[in-house]
Short mmCIF file of C-alpha atoms and ligand atoms in Angstrom, two decimals:
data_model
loop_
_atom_site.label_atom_id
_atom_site.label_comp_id
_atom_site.label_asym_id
_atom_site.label_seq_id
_atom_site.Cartn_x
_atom_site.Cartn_y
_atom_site.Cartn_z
CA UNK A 1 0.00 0.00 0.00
CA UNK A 2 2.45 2.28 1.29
CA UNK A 3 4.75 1.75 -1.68
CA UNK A 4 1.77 2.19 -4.13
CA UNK A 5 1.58 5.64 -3.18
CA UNK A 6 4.96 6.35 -3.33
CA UNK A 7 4.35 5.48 -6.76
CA UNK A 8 1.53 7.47 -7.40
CA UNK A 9 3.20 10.59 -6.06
CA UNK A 10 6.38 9.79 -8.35
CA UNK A 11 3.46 9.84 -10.96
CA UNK A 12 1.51 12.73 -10.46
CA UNK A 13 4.82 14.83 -9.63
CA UNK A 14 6.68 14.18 -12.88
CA UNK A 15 3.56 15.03 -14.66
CA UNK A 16 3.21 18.49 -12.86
CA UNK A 17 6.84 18.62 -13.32
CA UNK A 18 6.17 18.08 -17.35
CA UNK A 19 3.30 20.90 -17.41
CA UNK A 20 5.51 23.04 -15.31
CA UNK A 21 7.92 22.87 -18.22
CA UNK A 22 7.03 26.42 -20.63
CA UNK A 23 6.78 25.48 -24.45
CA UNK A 24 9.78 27.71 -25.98
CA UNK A 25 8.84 28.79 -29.21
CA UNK A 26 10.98 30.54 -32.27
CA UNK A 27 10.50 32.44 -35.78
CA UNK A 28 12.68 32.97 -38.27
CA UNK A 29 12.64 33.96 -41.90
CA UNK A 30 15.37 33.40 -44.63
CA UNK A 31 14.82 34.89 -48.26
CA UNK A 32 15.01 32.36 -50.91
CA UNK A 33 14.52 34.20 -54.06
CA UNK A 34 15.97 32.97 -57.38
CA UNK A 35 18.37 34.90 -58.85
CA UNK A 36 17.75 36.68 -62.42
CA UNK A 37 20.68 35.79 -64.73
CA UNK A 38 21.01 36.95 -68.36
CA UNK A 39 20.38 33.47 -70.28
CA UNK A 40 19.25 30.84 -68.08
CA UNK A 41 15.40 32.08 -67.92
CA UNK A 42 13.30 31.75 -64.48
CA UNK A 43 10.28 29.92 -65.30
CA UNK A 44 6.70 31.67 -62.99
CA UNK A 45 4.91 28.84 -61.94
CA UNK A 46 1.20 28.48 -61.57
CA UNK A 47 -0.38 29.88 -64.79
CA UNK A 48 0.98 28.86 -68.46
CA UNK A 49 3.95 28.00 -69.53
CA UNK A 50 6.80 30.05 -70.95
CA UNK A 51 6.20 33.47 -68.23
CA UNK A 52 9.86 34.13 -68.01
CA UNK A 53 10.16 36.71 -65.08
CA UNK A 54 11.74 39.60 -65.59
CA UNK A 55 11.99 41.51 -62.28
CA UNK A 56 12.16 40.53 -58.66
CA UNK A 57 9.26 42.59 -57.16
CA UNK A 58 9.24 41.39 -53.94
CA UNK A 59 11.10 38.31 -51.92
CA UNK A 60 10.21 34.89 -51.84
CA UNK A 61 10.80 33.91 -48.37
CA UNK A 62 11.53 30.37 -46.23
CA UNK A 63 9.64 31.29 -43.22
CA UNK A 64 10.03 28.75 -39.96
CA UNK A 65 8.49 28.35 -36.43
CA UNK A 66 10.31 25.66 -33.84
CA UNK A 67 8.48 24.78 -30.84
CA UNK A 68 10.27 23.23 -28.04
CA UNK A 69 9.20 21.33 -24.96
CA UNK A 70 10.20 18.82 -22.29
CA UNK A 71 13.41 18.47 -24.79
CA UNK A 72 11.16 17.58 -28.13
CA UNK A 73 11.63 19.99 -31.20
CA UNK A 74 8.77 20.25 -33.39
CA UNK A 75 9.78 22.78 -36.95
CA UNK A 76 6.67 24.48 -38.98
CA UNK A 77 7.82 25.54 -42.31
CA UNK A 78 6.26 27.51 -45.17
CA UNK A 79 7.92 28.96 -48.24
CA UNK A 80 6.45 31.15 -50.97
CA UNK A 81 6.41 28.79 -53.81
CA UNK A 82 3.45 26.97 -55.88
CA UNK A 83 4.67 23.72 -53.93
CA UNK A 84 7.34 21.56 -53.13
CA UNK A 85 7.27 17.73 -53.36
CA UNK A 86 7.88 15.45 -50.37
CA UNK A 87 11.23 14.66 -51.43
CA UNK A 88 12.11 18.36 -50.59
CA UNK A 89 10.45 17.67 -46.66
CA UNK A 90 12.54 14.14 -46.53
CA UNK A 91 16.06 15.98 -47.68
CA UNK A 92 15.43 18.85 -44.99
CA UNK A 93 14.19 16.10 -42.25
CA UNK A 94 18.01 14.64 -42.81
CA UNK A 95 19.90 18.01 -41.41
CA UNK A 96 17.63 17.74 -38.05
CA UNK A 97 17.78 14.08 -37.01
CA UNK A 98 17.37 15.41 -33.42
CA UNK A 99 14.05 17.11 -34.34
CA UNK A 100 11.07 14.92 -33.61
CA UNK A 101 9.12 16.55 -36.58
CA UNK A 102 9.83 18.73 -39.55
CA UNK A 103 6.65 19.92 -41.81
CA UNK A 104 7.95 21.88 -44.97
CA UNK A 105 5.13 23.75 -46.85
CA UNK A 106 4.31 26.12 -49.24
CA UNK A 107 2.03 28.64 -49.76
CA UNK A 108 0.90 28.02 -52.82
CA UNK A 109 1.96 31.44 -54.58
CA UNK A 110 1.63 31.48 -58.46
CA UNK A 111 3.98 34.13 -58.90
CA UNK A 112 7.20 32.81 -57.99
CA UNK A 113 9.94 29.99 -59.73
CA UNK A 114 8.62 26.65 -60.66
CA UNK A 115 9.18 24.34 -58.24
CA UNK A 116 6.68 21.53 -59.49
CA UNK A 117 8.07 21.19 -63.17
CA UNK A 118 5.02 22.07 -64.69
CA UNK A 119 5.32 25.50 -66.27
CA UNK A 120 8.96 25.20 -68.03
CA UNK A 121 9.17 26.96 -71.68
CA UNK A 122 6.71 24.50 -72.82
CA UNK A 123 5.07 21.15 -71.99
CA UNK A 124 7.50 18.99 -72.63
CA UNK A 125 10.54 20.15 -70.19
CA UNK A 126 10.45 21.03 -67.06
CA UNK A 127 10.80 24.29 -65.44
CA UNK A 128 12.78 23.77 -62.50
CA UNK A 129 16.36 24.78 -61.95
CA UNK A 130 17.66 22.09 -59.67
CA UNK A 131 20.75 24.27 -58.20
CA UNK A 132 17.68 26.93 -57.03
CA UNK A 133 15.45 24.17 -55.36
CA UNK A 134 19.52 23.00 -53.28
CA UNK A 135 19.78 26.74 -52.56
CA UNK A 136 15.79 26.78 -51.23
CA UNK A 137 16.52 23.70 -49.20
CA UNK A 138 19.29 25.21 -47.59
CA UNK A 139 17.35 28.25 -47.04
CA UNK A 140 14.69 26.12 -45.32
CA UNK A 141 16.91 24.46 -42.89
CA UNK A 142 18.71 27.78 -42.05
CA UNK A 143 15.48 29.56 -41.44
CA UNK A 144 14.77 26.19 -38.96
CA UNK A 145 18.27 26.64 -37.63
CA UNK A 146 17.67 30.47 -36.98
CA UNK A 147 14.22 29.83 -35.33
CA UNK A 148 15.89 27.31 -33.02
CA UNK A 149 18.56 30.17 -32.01
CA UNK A 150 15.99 32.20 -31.07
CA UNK A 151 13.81 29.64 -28.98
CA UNK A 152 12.39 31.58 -25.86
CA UNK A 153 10.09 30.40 -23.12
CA UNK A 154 6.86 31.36 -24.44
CA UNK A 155 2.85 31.82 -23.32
CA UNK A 156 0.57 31.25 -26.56
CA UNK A 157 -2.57 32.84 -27.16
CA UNK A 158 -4.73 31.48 -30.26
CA UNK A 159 -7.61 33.20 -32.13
CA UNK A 160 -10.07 32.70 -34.89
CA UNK A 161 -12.37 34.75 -37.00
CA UNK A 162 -14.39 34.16 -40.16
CA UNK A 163 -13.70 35.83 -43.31
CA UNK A 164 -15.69 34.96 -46.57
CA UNK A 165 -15.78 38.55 -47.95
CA UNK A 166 -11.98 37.77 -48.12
CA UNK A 167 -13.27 34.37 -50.42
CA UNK A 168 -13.93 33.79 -53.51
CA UNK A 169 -14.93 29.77 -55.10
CA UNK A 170 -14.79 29.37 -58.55
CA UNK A 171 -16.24 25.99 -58.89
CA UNK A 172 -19.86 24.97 -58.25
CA UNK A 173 -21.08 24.28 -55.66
CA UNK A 174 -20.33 26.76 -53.59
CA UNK A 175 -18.56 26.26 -50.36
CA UNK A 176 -15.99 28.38 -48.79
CA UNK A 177 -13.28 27.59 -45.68
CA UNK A 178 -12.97 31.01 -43.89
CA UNK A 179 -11.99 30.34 -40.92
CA UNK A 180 -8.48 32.23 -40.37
CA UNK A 181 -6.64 31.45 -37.12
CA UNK A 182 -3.70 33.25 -35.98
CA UNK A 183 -1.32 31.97 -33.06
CA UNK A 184 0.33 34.69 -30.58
CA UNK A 185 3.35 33.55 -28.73
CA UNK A 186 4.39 35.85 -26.04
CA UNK A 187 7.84 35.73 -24.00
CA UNK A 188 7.19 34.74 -20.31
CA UNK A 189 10.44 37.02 -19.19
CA UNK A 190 10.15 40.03 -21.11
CA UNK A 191 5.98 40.28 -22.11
CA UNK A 192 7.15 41.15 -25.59
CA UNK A 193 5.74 38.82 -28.40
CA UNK A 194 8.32 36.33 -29.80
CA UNK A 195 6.30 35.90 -33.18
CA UNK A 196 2.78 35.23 -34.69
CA UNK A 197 1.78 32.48 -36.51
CA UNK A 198 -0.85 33.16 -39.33
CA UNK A 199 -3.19 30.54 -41.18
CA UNK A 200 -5.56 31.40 -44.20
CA UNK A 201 -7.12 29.57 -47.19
CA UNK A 202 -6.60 31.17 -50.48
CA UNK A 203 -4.48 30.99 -53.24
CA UNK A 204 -1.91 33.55 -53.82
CA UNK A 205 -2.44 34.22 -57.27
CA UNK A 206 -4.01 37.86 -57.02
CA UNK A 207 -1.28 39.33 -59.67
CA UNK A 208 -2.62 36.82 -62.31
CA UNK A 209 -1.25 34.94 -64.96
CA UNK A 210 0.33 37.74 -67.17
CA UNK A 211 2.50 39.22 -64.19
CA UNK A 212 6.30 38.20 -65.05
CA UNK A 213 7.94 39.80 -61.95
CA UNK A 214 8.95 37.55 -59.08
CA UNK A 215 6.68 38.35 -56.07
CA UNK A 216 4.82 36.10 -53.04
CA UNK A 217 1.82 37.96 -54.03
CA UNK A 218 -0.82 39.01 -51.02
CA UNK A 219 1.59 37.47 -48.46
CA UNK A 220 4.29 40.09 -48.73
CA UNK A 221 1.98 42.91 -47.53
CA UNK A 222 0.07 40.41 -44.73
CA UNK A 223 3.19 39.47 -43.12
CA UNK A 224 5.05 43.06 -43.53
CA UNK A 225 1.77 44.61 -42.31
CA UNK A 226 1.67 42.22 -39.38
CA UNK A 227 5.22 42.69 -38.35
CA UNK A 228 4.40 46.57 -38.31
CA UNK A 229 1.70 46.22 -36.20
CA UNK A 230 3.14 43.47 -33.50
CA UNK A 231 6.25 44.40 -33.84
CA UNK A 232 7.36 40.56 -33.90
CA UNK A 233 8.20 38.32 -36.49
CA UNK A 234 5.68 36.37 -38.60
CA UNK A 235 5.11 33.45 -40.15
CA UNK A 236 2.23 32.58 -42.91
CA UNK A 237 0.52 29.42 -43.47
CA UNK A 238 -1.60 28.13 -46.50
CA UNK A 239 -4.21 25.85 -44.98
CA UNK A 240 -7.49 24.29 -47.63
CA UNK A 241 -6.81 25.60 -51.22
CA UNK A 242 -8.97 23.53 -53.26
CA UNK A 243 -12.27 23.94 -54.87
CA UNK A 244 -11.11 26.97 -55.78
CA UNK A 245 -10.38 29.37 -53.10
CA UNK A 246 -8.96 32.27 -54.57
CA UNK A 247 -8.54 36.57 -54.28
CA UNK A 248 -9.01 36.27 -57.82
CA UNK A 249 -12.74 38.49 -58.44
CA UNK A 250 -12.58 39.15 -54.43
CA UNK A 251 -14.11 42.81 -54.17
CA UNK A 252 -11.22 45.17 -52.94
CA UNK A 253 -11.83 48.74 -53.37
CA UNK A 254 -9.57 51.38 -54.08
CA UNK A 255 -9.24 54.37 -52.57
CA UNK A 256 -12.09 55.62 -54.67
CA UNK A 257 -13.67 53.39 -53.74
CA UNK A 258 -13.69 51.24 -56.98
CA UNK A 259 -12.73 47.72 -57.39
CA UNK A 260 -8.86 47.52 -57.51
CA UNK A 261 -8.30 45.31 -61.20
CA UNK A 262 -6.90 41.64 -60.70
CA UNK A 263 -3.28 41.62 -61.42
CA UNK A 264 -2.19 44.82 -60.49
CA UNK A 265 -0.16 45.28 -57.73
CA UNK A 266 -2.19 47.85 -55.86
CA UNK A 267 -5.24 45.09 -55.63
CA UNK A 268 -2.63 42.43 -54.50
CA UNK A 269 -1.05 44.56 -51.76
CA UNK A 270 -4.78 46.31 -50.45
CA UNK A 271 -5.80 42.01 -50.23
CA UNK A 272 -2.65 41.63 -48.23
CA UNK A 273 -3.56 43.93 -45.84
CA UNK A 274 -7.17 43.62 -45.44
CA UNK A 275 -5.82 39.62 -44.83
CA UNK A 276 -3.40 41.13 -41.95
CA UNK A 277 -6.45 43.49 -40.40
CA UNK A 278 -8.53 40.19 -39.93
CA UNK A 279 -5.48 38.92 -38.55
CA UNK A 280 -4.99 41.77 -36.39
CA UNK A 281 -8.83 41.44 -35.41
CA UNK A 282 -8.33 37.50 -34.40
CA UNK A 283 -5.33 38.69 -32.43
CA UNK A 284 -7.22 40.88 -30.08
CA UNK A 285 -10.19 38.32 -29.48
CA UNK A 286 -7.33 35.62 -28.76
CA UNK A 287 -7.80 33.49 -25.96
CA UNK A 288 -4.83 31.40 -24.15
CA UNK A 289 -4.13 28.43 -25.29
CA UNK A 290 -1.57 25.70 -23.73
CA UNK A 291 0.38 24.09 -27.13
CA UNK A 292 2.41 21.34 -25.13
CA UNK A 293 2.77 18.35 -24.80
CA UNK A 294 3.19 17.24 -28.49
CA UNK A 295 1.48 14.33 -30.04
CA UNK A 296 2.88 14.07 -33.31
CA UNK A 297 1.43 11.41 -35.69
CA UNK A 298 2.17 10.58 -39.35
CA UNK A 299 1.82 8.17 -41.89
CA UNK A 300 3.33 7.26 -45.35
CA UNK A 301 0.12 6.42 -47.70
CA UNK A 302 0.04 5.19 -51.05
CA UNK A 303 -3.01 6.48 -53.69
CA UNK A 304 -3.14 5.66 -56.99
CA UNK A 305 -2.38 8.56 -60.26
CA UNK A 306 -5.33 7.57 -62.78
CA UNK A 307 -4.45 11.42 -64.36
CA UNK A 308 -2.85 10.45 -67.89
CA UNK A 309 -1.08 13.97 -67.83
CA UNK A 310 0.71 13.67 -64.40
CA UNK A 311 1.87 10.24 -66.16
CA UNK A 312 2.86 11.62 -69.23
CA UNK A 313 4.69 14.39 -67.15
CA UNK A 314 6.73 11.64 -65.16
CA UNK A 315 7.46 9.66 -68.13
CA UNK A 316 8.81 12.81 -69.88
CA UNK A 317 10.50 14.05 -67.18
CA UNK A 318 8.78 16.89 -66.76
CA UNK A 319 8.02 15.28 -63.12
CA UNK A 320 11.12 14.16 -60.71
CA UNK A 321 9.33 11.83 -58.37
CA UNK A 322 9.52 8.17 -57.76
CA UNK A 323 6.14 6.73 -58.80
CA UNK A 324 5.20 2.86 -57.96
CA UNK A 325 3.06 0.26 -58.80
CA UNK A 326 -1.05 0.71 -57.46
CA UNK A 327 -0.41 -2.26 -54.93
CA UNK A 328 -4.64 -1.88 -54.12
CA UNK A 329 -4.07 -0.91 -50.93
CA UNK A 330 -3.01 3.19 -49.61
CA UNK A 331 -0.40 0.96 -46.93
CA UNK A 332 1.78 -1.51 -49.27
CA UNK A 333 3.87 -3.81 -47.05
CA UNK A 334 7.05 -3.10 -49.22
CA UNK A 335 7.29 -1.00 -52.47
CA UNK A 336 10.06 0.17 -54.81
CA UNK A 337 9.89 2.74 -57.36
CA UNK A 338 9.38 2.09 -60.45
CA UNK A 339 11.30 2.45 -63.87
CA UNK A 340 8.55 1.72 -66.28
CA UNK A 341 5.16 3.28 -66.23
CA UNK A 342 2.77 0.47 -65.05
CA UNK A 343 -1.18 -0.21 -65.60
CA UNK A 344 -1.80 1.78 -62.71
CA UNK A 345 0.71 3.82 -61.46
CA UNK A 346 0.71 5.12 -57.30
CA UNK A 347 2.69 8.04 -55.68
CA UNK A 348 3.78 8.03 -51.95
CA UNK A 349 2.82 10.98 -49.68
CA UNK A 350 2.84 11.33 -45.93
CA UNK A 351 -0.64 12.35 -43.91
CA UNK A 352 -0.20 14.09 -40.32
CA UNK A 353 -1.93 14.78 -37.18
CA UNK A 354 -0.17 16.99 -34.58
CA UNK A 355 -1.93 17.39 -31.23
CA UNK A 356 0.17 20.31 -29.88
CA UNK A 357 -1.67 20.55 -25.96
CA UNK A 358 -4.54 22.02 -26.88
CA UNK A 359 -4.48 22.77 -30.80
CA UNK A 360 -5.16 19.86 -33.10
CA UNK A 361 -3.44 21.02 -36.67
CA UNK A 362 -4.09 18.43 -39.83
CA UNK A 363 -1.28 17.98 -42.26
CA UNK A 364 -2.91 17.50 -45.80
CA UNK A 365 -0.35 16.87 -49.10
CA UNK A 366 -1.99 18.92 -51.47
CA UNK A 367 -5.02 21.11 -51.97
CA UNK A 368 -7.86 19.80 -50.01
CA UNK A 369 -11.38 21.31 -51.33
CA UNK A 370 -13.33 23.09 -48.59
CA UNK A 371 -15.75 20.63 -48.33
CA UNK A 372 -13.94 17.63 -47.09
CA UNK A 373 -12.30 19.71 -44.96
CA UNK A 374 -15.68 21.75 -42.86
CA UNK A 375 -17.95 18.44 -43.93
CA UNK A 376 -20.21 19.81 -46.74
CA UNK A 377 -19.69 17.50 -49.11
CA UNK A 378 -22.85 17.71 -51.97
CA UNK A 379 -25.78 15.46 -50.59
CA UNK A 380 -27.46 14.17 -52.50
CA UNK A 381 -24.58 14.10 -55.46
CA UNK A 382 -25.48 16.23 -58.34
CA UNK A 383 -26.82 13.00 -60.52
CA UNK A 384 -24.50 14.09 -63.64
CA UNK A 385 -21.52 13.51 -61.55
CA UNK A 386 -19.35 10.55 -62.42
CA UNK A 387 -20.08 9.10 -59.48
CA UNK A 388 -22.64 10.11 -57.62
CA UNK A 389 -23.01 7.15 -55.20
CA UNK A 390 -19.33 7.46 -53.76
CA UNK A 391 -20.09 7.71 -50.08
CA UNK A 392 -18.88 10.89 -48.34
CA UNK A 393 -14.82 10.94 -46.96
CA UNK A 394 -14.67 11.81 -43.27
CA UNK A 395 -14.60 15.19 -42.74
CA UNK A 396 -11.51 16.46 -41.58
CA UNK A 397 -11.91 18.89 -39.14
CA UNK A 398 -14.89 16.39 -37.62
CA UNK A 399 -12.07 14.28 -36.65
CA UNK A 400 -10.38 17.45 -34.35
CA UNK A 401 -12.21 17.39 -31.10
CA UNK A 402 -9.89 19.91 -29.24
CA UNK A 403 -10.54 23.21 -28.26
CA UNK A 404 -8.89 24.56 -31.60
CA UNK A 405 -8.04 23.62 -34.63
CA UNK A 406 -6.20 24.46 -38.34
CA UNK A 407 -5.04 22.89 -41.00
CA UNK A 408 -1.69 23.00 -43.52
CA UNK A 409 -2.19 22.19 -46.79
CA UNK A 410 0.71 21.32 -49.48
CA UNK A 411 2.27 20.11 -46.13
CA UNK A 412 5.34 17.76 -47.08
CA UNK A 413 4.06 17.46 -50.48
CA UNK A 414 1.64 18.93 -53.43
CA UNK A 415 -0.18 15.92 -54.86
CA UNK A 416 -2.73 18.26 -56.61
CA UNK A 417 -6.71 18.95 -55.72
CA UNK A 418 -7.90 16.20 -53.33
CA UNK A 419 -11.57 16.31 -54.70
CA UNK A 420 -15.41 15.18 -53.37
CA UNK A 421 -15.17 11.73 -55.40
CA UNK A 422 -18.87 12.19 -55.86
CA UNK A 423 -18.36 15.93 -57.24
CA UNK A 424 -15.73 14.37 -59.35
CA UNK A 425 -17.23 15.40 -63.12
CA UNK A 426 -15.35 14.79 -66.24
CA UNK A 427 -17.97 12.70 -68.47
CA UNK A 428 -21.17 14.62 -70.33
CA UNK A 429 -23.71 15.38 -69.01
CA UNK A 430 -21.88 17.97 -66.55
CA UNK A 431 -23.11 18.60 -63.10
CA UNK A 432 -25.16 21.72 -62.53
CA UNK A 433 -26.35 21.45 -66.70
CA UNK A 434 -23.11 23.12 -67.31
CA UNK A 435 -21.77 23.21 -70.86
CA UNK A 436 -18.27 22.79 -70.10
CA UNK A 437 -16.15 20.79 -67.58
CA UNK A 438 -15.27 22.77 -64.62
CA UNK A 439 -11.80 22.89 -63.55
CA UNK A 440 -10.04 21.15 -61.06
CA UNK A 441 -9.64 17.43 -62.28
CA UNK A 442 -6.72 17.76 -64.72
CA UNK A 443 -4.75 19.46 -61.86
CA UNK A 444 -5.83 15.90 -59.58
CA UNK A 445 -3.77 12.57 -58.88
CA UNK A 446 -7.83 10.96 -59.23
CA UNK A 447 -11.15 10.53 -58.14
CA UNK A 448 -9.69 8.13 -55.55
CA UNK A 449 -7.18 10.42 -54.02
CA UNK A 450 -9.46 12.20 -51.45
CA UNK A 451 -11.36 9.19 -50.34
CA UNK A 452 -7.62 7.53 -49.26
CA UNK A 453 -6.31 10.96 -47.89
CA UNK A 454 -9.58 11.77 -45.26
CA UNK A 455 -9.37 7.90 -44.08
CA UNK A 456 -5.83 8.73 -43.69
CA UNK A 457 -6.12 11.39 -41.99
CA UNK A 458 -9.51 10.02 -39.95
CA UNK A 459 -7.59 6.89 -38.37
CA UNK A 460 -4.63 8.71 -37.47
CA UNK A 461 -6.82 10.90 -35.52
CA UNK A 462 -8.24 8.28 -33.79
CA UNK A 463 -5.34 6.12 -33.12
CA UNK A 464 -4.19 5.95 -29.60
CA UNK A 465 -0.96 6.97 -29.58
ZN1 LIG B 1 -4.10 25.46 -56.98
#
């Protein structure tokens, strides 16, 4: 009896002992732009092919937060590109062996180099430089390396706030994710903030497809305006993308109060901000949060690429990623890449689910539509659909039962849309009696890729870890 309790008080101490323990958080930021050399052409991602830029506007940045506690090191990671494949997140994880997770994002911009492959001089080659994507890795893990320098004890303090006028979805049906969150980390010895974390769903793409000068589009202007205001340093996220979300046709007026034109940079810098002033709002409704301990839970999954262009890209080269063999099953028991293109082709991506104390964040490889995401997935299907008796993915933020909650997307990879497989529409009739197919499908792995991501995502959620 007596020796039970001793027990139980050897327990319950080392687990006040682990609360008493402050999270130490850092942010850092390392500019990764390409360089602009006479003759060897930088390739703008995101649009068509051949938009050489001409002009760096503004910097494409590597921006990192590390969180520390009870000796674990956890690294957030985002970088103004159109996306970076996992092979980028697995060559980054090898500098921090001593880091118990490293998540290396992108925000999605469609102003910056080609990192993908897709948008070289034509369709045929690919646009990436591979000495620029070394130099953006190394910029990665020095940005990680600086945030780690500057790891303080820290409070946090986390708020969210709705912003559809902010929206704008350019594929039926109509279903927006609007929630932006913003994380406040405050240092316990001085009261000055240490950094801000913010999260928003939209794709940076506001300077349009005819812009040729190197910029991170809205971004820029949300973090600079944010690092004005909090005097701190910032770091942006890109969380569901898909379906479309865009600031493309958002209503931003001028100081005339007429709509700013997309693809100007007055429009793209007045988003920016209007982005940071919700921010700023979320800030000062922000309630404390504790982000310790960490529960940090991935897996590698397997889903098949039915899209005959990705295939066509891989087999031209156009792609640099291993592919395998469609085993039938997301969890193979061992695979090797392949060398010849096979019936069915798969790719290898990595899910994750980080309980960090009281935030739950999902890690999704791609660009999630807004609907698997907040659970509004069309029901009934629309009966044109190609298959309109696919049941409904899990939801993923149904799976998050915690007080709050965000999501990354293109985290550790960009596998494409991750679309409703009942909203999936590429055979006449069209859904909605539209004329034309609507866009979304040719830039998706398949109509099976979502269904395999959300039960992914759901059972890691659920797993006891
Ligand atoms: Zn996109």
């Amino acid at each position: 009896m007596k020796r039970l309790s001793i027990l139980a008080f050897l327990i319950l101490t080392s687990d006040l002992q682990s609360q008493e323990k402050p999270l130490r958080a850092g942010v850092a930021e390392v500019d990764v732009s390409p360089k602009l050399v006479e003759g060897k052409p930088v390739y703008v991602a995101g649009f068509g092919h051949n938009r050489k830029a001409t002009a760096i506007h503004d910097p494409i940045m590597a921006r990192a937060v590390v969180l520390e506690h009870d000796g674990k090191k956890i690294a957030l990671v985002c970088v103004d590109v159109v996306g970076l494949f996992h092979s980028t997140a697995e060559a980054v994880r090898k500098e921090f062996p001593d880091f118990a997770y490293v998540l290396v994002s992108s925000t999605h911009n469609h102003e910056g180099p080609d990192t993908l492959g897709l948008w070289g001089s034509n369709p045929f080659v690919s646009g990436v430089d591979f000495a620029y994507m070394k130099k953006l890795e190394a910029g990665v893990g020095k940005a990680i390396k600086d945030a780690e320098a500057a790891l303080k004890p820290v409070t946090a303090r986390i708020g969210t706030i709705k912003a559809p006028q902010l929206l704008h979805d350019n594929r039926l049906p109509n279903c927006l994710h609007d929630d932006l969150v913003v994380i406040e980390f405050t240092r316990i010895d001085t009261k000055k903030r240490q950094g801000v974390l913010v999260q928003w769903n939209c794709h940076p793409e506001t300077l349009d497809s005819k812009n040729t000068q190197i910029s991170a589009d809205f971004v820029t202007a949300t973090v600079k305006e944010l690092r004005k205001s909090q005097e701190c340093p910032v770091a942006y996220f890109t969380g569901t993308v898909g379906g479309l979300m865009t600031s493309l046709k958002v209503n931003v007026p001028g100081p005339d109060g007429k709509p700013l034109a997309d693809g100007t940079f007055e429009k793209t810098e007045e988003y920016g901000q209007l982005v940071a002033k919700q921010a700023e709002k979320a800030l000062k409704d922000a309630v404390p949060a504790t982000l310790a301990p960490f529960d940090i839970r991935t897996r590698a999954v397997h889903l098949p690429v039915d899209n005959k262009l990705y295939q066509l890209g891989w087999s031209i080269g156009v792609f640099k990623r291993s592919l395998f063999a469609w085993e039938g099953t997301p969890y193979p028991a061992k695979a090797e890449p392949i060398k010849e293109m096979p019936k069915r082709p798969a790719l290898r991506t990595e899910v994750g689910y980080l309980k960090l104390g009281e935030l739950e964040i999902a890690v999704i490889p791609g660009e999630i539509y807004p609907e698997l995401v907040i659970g509004q997935v069309q029901d009934p299907a629309d009966k044109a659909a190609d298959f309109p008796d696919a049941p409904i993915e899990p939801a993923i933020y149904a799976q998050m039962k915690g007080k709050h909650k965000m999501i990354i997307g293109l985290g550790n990879d960009e596998i494409g849309y991750l679309i409703p497989k009942r909203q999936w529409d590429t055979k006449t009739p069209y859904c909605y009696g539209l004329k034309k197919e609507q866009y979304g499908e040719i830039n998706s792995a398949g109509p099976d890729a979502a269904p395999i991501i959300c039960e992914a995502f759901a059972e890691l959620a659920k797993r006891k870890k």
